[in-house]
Coordinates of N, CA and C in Angstrom, one line a residue:
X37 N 0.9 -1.2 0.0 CA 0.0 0.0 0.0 C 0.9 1.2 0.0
X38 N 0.7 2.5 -0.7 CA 1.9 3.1 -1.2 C 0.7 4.6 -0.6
X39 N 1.2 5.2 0.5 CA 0.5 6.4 1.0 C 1.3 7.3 0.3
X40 N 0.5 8.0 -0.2 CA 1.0 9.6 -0.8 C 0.1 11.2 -0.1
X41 N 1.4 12.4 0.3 CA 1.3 12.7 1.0 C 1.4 14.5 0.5
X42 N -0.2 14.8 0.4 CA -0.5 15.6 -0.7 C 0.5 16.7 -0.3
X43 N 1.2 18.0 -0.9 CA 1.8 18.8 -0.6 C 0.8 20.3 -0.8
X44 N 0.9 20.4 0.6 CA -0.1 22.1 0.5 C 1.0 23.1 0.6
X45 N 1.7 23.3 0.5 CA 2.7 24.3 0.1 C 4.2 24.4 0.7
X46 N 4.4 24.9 -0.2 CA 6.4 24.2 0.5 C 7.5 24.7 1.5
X47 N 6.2 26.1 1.6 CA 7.0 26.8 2.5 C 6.4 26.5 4.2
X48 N 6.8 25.8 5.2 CA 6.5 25.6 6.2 C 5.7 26.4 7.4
X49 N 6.4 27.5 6.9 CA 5.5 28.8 7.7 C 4.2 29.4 7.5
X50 N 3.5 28.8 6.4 CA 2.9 29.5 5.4 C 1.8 29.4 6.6
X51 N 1.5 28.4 7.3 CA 0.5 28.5 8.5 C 0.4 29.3 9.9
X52 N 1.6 30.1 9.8 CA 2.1 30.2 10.7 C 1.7 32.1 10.8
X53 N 0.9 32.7 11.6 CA 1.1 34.5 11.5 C 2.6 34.7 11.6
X54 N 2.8 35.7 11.4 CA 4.3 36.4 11.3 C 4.0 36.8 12.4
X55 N 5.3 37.2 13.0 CA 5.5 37.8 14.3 C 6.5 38.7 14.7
X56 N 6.6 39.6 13.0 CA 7.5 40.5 13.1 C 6.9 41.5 12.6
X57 N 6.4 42.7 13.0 CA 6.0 44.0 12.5 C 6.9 45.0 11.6
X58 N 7.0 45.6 10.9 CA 8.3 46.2 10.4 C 7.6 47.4 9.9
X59 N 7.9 49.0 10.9 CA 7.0 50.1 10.7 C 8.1 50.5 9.8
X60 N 7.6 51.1 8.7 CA 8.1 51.7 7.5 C 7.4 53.1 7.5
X61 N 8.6 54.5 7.3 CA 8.7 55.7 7.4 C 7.3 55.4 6.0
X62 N 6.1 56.5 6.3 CA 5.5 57.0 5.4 C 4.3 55.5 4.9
X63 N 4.3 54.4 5.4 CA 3.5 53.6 5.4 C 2.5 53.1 6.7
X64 N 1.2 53.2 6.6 CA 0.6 52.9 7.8 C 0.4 51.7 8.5
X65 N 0.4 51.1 7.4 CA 0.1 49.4 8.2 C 1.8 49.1 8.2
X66 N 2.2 48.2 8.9 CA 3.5 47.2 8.9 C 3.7 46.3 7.8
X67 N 4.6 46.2 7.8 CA 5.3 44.8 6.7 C 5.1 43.6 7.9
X68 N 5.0 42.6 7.4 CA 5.1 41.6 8.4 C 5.9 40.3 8.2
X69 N 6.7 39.7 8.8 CA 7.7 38.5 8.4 C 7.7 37.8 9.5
X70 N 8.3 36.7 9.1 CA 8.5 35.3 10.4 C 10.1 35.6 11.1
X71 N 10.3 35.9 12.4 CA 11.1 35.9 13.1 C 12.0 34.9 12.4
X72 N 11.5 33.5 12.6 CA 12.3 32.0 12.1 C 13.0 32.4 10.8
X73 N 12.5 33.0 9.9 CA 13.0 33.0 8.5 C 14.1 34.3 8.4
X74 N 13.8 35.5 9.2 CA 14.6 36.8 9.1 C 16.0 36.5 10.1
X75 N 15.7 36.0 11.0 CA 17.1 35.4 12.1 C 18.2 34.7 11.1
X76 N 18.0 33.9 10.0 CA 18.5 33.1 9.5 C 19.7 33.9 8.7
X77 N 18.9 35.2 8.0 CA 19.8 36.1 7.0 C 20.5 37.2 7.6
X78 N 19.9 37.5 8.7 CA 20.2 39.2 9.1 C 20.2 39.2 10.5
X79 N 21.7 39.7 10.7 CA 21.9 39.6 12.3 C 21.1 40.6 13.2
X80 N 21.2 41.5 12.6 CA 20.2 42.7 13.2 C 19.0 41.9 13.5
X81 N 18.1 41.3 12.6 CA 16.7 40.7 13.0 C 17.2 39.7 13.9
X82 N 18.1 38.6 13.8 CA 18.1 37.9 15.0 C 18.0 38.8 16.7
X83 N 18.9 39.5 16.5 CA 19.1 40.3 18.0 C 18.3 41.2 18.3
X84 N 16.5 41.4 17.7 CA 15.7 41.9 18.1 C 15.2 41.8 19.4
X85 N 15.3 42.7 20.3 CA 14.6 42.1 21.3 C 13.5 41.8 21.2
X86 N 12.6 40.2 21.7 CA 11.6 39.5 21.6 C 10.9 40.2 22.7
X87 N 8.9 39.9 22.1 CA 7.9 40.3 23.3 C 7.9 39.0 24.2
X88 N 7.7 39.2 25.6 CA 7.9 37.8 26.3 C 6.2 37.4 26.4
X89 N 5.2 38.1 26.2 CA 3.9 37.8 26.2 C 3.6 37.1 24.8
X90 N 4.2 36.8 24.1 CA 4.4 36.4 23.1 C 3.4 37.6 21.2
X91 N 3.1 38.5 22.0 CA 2.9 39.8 21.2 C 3.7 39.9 20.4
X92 N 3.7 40.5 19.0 CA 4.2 40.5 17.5 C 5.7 41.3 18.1
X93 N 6.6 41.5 17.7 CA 7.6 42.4 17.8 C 8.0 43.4 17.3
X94 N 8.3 44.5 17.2 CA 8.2 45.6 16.2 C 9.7 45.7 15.8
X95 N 9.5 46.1 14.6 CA 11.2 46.4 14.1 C 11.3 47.5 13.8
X96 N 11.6 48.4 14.3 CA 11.0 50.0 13.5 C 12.0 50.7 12.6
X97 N 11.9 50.5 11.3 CA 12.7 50.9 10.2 C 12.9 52.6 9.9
X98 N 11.4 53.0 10.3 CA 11.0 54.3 9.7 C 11.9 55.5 9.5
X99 N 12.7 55.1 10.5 CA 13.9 56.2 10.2 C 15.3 56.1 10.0
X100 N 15.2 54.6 9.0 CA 16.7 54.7 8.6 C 17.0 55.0 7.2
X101 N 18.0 56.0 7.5 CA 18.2 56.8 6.4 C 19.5 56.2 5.7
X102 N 19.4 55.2 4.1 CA 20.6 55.0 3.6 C 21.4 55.8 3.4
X103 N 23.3 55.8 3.1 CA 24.2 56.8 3.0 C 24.0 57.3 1.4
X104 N 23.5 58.8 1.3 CA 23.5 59.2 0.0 C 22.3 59.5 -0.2
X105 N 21.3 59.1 1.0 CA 19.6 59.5 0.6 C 19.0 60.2 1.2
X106 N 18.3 60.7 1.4 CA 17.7 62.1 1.7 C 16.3 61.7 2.8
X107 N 15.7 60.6 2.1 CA 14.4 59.7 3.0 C 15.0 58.7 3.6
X108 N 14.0 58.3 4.2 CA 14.2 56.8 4.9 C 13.8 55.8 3.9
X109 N 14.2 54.7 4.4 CA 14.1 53.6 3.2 C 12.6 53.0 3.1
X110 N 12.3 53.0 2.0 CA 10.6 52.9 1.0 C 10.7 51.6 1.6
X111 N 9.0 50.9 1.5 CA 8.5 49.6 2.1 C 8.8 49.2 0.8
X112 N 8.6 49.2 -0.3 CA 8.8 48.6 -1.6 C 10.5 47.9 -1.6
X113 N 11.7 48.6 -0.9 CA 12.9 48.3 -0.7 C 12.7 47.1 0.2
X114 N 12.2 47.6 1.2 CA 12.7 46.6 2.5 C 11.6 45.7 1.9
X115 N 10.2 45.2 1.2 CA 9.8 44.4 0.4 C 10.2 43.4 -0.6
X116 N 11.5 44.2 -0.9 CA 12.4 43.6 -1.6 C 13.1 42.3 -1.1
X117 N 13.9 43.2 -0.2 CA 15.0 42.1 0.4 C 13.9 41.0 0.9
X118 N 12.4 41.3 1.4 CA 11.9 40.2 2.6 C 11.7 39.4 1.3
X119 N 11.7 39.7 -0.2 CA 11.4 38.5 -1.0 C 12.3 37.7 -0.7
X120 N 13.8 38.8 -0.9 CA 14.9 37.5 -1.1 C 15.0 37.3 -0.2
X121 N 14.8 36.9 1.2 CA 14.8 36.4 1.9 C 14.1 35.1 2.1
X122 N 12.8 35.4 1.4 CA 12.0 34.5 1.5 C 11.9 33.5 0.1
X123 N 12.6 34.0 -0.5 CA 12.6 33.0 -1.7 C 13.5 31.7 -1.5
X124 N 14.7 32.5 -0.7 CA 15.7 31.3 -0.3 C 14.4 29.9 0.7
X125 N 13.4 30.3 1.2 CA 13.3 29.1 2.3 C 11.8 28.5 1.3
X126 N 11.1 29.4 0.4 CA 9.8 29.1 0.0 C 10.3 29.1 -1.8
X127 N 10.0 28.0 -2.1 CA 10.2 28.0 -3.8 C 9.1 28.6 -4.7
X128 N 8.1 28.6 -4.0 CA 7.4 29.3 -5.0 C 7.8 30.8 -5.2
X129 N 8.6 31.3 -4.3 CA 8.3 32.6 -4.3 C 9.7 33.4 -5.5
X130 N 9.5 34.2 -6.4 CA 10.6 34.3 -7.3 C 10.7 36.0 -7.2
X131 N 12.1 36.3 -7.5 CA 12.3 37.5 -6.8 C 13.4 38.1 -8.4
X132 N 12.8 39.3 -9.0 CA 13.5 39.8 -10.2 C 14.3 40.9 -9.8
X133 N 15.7 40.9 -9.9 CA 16.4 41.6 -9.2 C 16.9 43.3 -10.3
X134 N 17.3 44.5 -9.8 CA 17.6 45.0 -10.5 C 18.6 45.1 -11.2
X135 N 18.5 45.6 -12.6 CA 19.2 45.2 -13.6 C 20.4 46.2 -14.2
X136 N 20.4 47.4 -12.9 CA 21.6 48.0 -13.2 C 22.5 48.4 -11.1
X137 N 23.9 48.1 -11.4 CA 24.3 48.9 -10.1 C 23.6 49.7 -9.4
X138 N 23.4 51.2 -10.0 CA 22.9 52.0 -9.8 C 21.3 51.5 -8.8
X139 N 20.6 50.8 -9.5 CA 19.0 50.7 -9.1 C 19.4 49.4 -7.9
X140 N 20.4 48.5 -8.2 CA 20.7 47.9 -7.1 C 21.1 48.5 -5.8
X141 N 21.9 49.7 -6.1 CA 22.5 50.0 -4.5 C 21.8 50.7 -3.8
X142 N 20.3 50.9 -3.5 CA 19.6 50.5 -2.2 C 19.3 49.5 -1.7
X143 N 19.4 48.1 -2.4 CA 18.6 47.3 -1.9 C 20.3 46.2 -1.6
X144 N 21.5 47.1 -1.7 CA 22.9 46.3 -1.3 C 23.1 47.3 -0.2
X145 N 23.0 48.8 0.1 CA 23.1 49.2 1.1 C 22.3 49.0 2.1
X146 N 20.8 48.5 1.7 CA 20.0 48.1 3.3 C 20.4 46.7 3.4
X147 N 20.4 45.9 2.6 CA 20.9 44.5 3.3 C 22.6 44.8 4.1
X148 N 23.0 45.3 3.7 CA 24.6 45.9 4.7 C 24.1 46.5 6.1
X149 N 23.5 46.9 6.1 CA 22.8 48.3 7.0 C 21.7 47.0 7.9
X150 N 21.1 46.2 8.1 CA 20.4 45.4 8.7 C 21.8 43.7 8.8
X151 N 22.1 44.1 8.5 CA 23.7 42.6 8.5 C 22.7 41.5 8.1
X152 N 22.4 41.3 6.7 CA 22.5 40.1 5.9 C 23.9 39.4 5.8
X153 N 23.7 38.3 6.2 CA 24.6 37.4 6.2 C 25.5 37.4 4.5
X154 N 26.6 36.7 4.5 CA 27.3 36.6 3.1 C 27.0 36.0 2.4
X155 N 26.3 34.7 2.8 CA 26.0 34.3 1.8 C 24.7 34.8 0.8
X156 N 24.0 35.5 1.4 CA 22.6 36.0 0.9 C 23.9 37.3 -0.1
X157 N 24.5 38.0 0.8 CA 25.0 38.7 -0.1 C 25.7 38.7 -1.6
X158 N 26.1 37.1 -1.2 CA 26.9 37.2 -2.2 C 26.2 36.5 -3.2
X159 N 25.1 35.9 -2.9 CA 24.4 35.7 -4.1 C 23.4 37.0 -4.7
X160 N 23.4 37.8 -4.1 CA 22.9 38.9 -5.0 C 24.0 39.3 -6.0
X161 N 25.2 39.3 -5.2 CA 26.4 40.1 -6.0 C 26.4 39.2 -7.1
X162 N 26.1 37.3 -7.2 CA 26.3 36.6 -8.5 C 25.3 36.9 -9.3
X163 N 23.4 37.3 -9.2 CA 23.1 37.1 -9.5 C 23.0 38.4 -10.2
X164 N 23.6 39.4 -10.1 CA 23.5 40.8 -10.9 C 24.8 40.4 -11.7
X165 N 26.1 40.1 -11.2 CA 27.1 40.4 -12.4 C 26.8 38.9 -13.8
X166 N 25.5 37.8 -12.6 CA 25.2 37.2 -14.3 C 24.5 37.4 -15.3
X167 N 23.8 39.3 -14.7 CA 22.6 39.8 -15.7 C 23.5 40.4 -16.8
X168 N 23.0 39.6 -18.1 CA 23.8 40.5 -19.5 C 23.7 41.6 -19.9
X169 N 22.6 41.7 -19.1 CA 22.4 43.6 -19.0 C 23.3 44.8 -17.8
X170 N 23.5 43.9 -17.2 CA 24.1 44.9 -16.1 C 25.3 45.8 -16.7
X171 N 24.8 47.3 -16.5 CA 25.0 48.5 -16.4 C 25.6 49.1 -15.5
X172 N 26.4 50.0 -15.4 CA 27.2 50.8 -14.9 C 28.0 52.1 -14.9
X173 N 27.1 53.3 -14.3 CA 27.4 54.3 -14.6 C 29.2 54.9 -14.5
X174 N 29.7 54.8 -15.1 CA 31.2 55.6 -14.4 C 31.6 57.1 -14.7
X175 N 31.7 57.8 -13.7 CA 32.1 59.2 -13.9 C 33.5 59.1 -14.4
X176 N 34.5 59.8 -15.1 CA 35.2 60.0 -15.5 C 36.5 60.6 -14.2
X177 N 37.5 60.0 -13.4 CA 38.4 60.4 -12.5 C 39.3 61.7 -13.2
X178 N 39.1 61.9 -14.1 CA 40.2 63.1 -14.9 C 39.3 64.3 -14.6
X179 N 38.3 64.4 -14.7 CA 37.6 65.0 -15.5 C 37.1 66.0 -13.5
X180 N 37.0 64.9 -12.6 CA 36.3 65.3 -11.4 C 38.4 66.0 -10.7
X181 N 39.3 65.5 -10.9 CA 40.5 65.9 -10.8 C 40.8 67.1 -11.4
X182 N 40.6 67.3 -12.6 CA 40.6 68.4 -13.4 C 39.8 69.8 -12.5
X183 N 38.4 69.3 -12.7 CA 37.5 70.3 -12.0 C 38.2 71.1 -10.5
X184 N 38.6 69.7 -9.7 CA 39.3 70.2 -8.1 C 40.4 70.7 -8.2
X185 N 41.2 70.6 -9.1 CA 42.4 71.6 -9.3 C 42.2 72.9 -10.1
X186 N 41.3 73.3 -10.6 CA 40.8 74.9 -10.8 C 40.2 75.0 -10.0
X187 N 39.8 74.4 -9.0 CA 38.8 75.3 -7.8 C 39.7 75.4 -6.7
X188 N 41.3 74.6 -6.3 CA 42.0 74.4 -5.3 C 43.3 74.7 -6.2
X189 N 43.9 75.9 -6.6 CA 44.8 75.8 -7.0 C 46.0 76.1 -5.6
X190 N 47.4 75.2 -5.8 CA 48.4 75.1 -5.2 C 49.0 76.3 -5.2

């Protein structure tokens, strides 16, 4: 007799409420994620202090401001990363990454800025230098040299 053992979805949590709040600057409701799955990638979320009544935990994002930005970081970013996060432990879940440096480096400066682990990192970093599109703006070092020596002459 050969039991077969229907599969209702692959990700384990999927029954599970989340129990991590994540208040995002300029958004009213919270993002929400599983403690279990964010501990795994990002040291920051492990070392959250937990509620002991067992009440959701808040992570409060709202006012972190990336180097070079003017706002705090968009729910759409931190949305981002909780894909890739979550794509590593749930297969259904697929995550299209951006397809130049440039539009990448918010979503490589908040994973740095929350301590995602290396290996999550470094597979973003494979999975952009394998896009055949990946772009890269470069300023020109002569040109920003040139400028600072007529404005600082010796």
């Amino acid at each position: 007799m050969s039991l077969k053992r229907r599969r209702e979805s692959s990700f384990l949590l999927a029954d599970v409420e989340p129990d991590i709040r994540i208040r995002i600057y300029g958004k009213d409701e919270p993002l929400m994620a599983h403690h279990d799955v964010l501990k795994l990638f990002s040291s920051i979320a492990r070392d959250l202090p937990r509620e002991a009544n067992a009440k959701p935990t808040v992570w409060d994002l709202s006012q972190l401001v990336l180097e070079g930005e003017s706002q705090p970081v968009s729910a759409e970013l931190v949305q981002l990363w909780l894909d890739l996060l979550y794509a590593r432990v749930d297969s259904s879940r697929r995550v299209a990454l951006p397809t130049s440096l440039d539009a990448a480096r918010p979503l490589l400066l908040f994973a740095d800025a929350v301590g995602t682990g290396d290996a999550l990192m470094q597979e973003i970093g494979s999975s952009l230098c394998g896009n055949q599109g990946l772009t890269l703006k470069v300023v020109s070092a002569a040109r920003v040299v040139a400028s600072g020596a007529a404005a600082n002459p010796l």
